[in-house]
Coordinates of C-alpha atoms in Angstrom, one line a residue:
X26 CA 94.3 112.5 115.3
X27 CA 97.0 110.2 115.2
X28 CA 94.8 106.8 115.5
X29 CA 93.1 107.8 112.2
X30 CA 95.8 108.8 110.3
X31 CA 97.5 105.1 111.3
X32 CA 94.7 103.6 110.0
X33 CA 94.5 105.2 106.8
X34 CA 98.5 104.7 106.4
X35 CA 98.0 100.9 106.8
X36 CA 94.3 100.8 105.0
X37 CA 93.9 103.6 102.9
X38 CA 90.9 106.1 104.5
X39 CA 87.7 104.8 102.4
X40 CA 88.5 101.5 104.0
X41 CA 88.6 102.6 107.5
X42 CA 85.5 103.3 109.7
X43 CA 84.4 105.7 112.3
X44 CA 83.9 103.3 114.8
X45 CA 87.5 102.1 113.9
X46 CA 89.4 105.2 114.8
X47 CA 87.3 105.8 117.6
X48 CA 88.4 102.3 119.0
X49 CA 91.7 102.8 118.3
X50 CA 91.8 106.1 119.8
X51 CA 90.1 104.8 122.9
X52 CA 87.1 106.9 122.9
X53 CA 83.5 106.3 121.8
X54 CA 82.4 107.4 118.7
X55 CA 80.3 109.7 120.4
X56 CA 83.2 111.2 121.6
X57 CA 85.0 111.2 118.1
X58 CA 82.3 113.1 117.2
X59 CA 82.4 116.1 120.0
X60 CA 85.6 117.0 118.5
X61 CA 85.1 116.0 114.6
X62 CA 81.7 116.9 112.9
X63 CA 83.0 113.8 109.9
X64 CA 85.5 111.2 109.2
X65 CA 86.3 113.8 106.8
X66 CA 87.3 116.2 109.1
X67 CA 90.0 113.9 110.6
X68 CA 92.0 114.4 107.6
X69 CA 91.7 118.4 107.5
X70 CA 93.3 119.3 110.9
X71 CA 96.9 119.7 109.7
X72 CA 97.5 122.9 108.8
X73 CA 101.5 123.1 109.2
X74 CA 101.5 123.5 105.0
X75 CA 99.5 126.4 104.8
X76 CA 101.2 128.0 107.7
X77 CA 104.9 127.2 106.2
X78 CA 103.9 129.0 102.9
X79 CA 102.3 132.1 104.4
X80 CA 105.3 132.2 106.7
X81 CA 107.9 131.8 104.0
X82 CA 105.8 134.9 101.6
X83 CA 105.5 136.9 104.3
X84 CA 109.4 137.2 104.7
X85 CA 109.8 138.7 101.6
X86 CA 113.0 137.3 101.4
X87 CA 112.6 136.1 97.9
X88 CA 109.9 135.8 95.0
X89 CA 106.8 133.8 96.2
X90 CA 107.3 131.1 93.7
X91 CA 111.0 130.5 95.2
X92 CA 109.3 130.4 98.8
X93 CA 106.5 127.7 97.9
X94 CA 109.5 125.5 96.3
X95 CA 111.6 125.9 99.2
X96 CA 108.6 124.5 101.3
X97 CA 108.2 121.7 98.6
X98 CA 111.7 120.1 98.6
X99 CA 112.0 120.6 102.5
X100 CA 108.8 118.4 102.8
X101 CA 110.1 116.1 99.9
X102 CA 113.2 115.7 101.7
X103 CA 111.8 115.0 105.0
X104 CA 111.5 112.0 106.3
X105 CA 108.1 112.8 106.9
X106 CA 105.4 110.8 104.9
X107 CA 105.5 112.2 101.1
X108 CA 103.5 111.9 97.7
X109 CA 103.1 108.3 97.3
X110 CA 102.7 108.3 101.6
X111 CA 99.4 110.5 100.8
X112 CA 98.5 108.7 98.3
X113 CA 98.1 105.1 99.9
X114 CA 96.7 107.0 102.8
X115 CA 94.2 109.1 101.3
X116 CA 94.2 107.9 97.4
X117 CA 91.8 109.0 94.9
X118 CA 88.8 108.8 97.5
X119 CA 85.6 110.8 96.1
X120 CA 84.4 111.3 99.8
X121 CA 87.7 113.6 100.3
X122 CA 87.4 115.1 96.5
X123 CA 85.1 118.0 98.1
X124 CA 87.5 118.8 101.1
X125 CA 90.2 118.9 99.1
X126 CA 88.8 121.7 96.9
X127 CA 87.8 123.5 99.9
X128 CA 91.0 123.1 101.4
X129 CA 92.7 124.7 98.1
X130 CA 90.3 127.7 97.9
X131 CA 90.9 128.6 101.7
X132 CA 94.6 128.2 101.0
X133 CA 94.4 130.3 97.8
X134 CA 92.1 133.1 100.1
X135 CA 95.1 133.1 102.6
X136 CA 98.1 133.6 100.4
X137 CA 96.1 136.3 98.3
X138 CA 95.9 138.0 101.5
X139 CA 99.4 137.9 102.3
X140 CA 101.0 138.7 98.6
X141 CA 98.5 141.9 99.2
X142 CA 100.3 142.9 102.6
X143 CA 100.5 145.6 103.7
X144 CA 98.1 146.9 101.3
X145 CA 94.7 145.9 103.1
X146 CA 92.5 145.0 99.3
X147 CA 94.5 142.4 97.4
X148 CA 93.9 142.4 93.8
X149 CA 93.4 140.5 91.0
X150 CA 96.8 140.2 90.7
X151 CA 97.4 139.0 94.0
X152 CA 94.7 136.2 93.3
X153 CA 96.0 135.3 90.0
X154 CA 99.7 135.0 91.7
X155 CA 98.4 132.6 94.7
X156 CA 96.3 130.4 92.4
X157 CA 99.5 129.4 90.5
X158 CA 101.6 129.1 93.7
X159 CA 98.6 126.9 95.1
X160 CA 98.7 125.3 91.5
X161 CA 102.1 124.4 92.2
X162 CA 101.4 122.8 95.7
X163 CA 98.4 120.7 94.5
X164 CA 101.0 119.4 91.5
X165 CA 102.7 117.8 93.9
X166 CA 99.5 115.0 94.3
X167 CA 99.1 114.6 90.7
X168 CA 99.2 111.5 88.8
X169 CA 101.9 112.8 86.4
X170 CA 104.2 114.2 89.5
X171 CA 103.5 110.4 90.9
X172 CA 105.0 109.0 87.6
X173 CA 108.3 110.8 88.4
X174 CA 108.1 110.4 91.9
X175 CA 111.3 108.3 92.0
X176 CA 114.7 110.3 91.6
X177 CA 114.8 113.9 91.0
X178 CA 112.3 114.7 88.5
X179 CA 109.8 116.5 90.4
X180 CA 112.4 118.7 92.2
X181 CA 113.2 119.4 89.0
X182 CA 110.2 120.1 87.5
X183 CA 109.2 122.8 90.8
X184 CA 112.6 124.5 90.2
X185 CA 110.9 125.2 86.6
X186 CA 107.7 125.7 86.8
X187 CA 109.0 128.3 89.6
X188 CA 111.6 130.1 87.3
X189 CA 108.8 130.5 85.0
X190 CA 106.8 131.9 87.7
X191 CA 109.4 134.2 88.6
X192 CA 110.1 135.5 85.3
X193 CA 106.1 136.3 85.0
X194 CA 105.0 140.2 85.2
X195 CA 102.1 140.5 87.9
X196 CA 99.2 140.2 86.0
X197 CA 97.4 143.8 86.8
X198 CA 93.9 145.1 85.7

């Protein structure tokens, strides 16, 4: 919804109220509510991220690791909003701590999925492979990527950590 994610641009989201995107967004909170179950959920409707990786794997174009850094500097390159954006928006807020781990494990379930296509089980090494790609992803957010966040250190640092990726053996039982 694009009243509440104004709102936590300009305020950050632990200082912004239901009843404030509601009135923004011209609707009741009652309404809010038919379509969001929490303030929470406002902030977990985008999935465009999770839909560029699986689309980029699924290709098969090149190694996983390379496809997830591709994503990266396309979205660090954008002139959409970027790491510091999300982090004046969303911050370090606890009440978002939980959907942000729920958000990574469903994103780890989807790319183990697709690294095991066409196979229909994925393994453990399929796991282990999307929990370092997703690793890579949630790096992005981290206090020491923010440190670097000016010039070209943290393309730099996803160009290596995927390299090292990429020169990893699937780990297999």
């Amino acid at each position: 919804m694009a009243a509440a994610e104004r709102l936590f641009e300009e305020r950050g989201y632990d200082q912004v109220t239901v009843a404030e995107i509601a009135d923004a967004a011209n609707v009741s909170v009652k309404t809010l509510f038919v379509y969001f179950r929490s303030k929470e959920d406002l902030v977990f409707t985008d999935t465009w991220l999770i839909d560029a990786l699986e689309s980029a794997i699924r290709t098969r174009e090149q190694h996983p690791a390379a496809a997830v850094v591709g994503i990266l500097l396309d979205a660090m390159s954008a002139d959409e909003p970027g790491i510091e954006d999300f982090h004046r928006s969303y911050g370090e807020s606890e009440a978002l701590r939980n959907g942000l781990h729920r958000m990574w494990a469903e994103y780890e379930d989807r790319l183990t999925a697709v690294l095991a296509e066409p196979e229909s089980e994925p393994g453990p090494g399929e796991r282990f492979l999307a929990i370092q790609l997703i690793g890579l992803v949630r790096t992005m957010t981290s206090p020491e990527i923010r440190e670097l966040a000016a010039g070209d250190a943290p393309r730099e640092w996803l160009r290596a950590a995927a390299l090292e990726l990429r020169n990893q053996d699937r780990i297999t039982p």
